[in-house]
Coordinates of C-alpha atoms and ligand atoms in Angstrom, one line a residue:
X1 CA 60.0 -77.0 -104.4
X2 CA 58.6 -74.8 -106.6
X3 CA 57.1 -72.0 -105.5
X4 CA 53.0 -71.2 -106.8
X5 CA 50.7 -68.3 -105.5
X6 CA 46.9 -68.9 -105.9
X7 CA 45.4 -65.9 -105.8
X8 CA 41.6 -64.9 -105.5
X9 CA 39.7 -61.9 -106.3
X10 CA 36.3 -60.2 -104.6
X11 CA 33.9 -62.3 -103.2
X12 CA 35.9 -65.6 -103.0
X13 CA 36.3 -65.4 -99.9
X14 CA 32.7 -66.4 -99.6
X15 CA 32.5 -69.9 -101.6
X16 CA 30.3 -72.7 -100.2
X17 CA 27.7 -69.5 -99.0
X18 CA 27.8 -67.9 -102.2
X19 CA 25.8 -69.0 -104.6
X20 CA 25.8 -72.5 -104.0
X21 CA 24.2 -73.3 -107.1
X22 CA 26.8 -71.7 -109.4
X23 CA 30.1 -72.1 -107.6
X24 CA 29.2 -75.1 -105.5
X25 CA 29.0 -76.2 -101.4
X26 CA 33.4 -75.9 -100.9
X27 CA 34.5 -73.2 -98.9
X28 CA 37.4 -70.6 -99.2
X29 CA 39.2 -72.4 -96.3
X30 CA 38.7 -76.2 -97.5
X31 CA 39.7 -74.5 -101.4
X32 CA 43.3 -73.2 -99.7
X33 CA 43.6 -76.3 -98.4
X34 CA 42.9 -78.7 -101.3
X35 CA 45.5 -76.6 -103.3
X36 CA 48.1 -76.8 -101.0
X37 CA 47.7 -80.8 -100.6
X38 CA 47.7 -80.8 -104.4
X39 CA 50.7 -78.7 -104.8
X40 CA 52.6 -80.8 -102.2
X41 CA 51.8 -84.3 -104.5
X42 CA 52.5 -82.1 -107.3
X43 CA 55.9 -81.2 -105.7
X44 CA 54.5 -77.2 -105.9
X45 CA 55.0 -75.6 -102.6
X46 CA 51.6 -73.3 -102.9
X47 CA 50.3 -70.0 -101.5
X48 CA 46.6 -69.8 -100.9
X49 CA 45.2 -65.9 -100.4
X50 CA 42.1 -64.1 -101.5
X51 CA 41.3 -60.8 -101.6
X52 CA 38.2 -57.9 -102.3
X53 CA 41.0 -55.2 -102.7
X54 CA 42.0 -54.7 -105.9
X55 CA 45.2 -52.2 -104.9
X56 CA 46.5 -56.1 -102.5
X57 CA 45.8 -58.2 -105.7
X58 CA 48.0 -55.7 -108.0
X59 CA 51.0 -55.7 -105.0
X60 CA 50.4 -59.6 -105.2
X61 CA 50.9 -59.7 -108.6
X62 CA 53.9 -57.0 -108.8
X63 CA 55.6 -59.0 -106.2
X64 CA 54.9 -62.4 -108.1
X65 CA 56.1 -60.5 -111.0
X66 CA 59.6 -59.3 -109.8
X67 CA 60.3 -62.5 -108.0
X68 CA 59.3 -64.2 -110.6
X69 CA 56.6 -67.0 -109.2
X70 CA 54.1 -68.8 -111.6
X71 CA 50.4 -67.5 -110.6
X72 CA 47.0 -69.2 -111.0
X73 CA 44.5 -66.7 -110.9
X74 CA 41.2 -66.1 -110.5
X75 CA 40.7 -62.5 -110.8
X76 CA 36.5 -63.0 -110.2
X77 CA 34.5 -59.8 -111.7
X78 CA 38.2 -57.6 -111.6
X79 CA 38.9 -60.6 -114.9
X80 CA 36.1 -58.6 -116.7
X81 CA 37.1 -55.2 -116.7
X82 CA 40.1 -54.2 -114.6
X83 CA 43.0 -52.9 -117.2
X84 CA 45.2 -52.3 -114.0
X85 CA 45.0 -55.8 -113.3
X86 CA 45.4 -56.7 -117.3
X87 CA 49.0 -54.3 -116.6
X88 CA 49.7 -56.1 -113.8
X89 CA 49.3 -59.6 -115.7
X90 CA 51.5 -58.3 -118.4
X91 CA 54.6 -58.1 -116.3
X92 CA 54.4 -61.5 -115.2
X93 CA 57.7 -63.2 -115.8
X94 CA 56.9 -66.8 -114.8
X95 CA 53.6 -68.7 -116.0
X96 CA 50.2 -67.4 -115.5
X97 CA 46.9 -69.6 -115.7
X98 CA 43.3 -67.9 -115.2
X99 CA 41.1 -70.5 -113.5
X100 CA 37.1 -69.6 -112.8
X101 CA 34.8 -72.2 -111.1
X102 CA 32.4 -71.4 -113.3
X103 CA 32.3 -70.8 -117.3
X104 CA 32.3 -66.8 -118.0
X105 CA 31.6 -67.1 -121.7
X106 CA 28.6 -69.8 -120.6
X107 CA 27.0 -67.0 -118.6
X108 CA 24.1 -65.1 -119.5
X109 CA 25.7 -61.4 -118.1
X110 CA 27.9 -60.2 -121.6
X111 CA 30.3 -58.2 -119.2
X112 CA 31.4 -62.0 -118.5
X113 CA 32.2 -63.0 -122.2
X114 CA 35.6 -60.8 -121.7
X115 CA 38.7 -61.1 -119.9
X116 CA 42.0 -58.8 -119.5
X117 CA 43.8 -61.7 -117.8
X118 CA 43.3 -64.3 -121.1
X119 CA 45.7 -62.4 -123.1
X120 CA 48.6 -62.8 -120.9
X121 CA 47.6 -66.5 -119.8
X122 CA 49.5 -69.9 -120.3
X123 CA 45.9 -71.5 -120.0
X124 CA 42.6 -70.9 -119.1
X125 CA 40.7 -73.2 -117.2
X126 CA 37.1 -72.7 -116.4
X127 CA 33.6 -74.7 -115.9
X128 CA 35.5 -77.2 -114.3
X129 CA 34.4 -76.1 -110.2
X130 CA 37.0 -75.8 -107.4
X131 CA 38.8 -78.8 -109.9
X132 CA 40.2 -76.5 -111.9
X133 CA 42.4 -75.2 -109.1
X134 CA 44.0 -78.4 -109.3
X135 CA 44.0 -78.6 -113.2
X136 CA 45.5 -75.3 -113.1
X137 CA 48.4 -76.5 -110.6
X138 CA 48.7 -79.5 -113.0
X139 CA 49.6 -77.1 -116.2
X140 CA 51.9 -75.5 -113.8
X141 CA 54.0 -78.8 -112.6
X142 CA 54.0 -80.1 -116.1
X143 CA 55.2 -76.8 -117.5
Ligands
DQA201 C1 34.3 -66.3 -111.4 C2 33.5 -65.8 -112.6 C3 33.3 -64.3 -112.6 O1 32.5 -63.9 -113.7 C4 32.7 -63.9 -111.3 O2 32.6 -62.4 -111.2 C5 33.3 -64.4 -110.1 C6 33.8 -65.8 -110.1 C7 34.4 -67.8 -111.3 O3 35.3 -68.3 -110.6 O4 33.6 -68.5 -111.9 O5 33.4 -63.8 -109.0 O6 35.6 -65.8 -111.6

């Protein structure tokens, strides 16, 4: 099986409390899960983890990068204006696909309308909810 990480940025961690009304009722725990059932019908053996470090997101990443595993990412507010994490992205070797619950560029904030992880992205799926997770895993079995 192939292997996928999922990886989440600051404040994930928090879905289903955090505002509801924007990212929706599912929490953190019931996403990892979902993905994980979705990889397995998808034939994706799939790593779940979330973090509000930005130093564990870049090791993440530089591990994904030399061992060469696709990535779905959502980088949260880091997407916006982190150019380590844009450096980090640029090493991937294997697929990348940016996923956001929500729309960025629908947003009223401008800091949203930007992203350093687009450039190096396969796809980029967003405005979709928590189902873009499984879009993204989708583009990744397909691929
Ligand atoms: C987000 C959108 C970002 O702008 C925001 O900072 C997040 C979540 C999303 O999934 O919609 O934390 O990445």
């Amino acid at each position: 099986m192939t292997r996928v990480l999922v990886l989440n940025g600051p404040n994930l961690g928090r879905l289903g409390r955090r505002q509801p009304e924007i990212y929706g009722y599912t929490t953190y725990d019931e996403l990892a899960d979902l993905c994980v059932g979705w990889g397995r019908d998808l034939g994706l053996d799939v790593e779940v983890r979330q973090t509000n470090h930005e130093g564990e997101l870049l090791d993440w990443l530089n591990d994904a990068a030399d061992e060469e595993i696709p990535v779905v990412l959502n980088a949260a507010a880091w997407t916006h204006y982190s150019y380590a994490i844009y450096d980090a992205c640029g090493q991937l070797v294997a697929p990348l696909v940016e996923v956001h619950i929500s729309d960025p560029t629908q947003r009223p904030e401008v800091f949203r309308h930007s992203s350093v992880v687009t450039p190096h992205a396969a796809a980029v799926i967003a405005g979709y909810g928590i189902d873009g997770y499984r879009m993204a895993l989708e583009h990744l079995a397909r691929n």
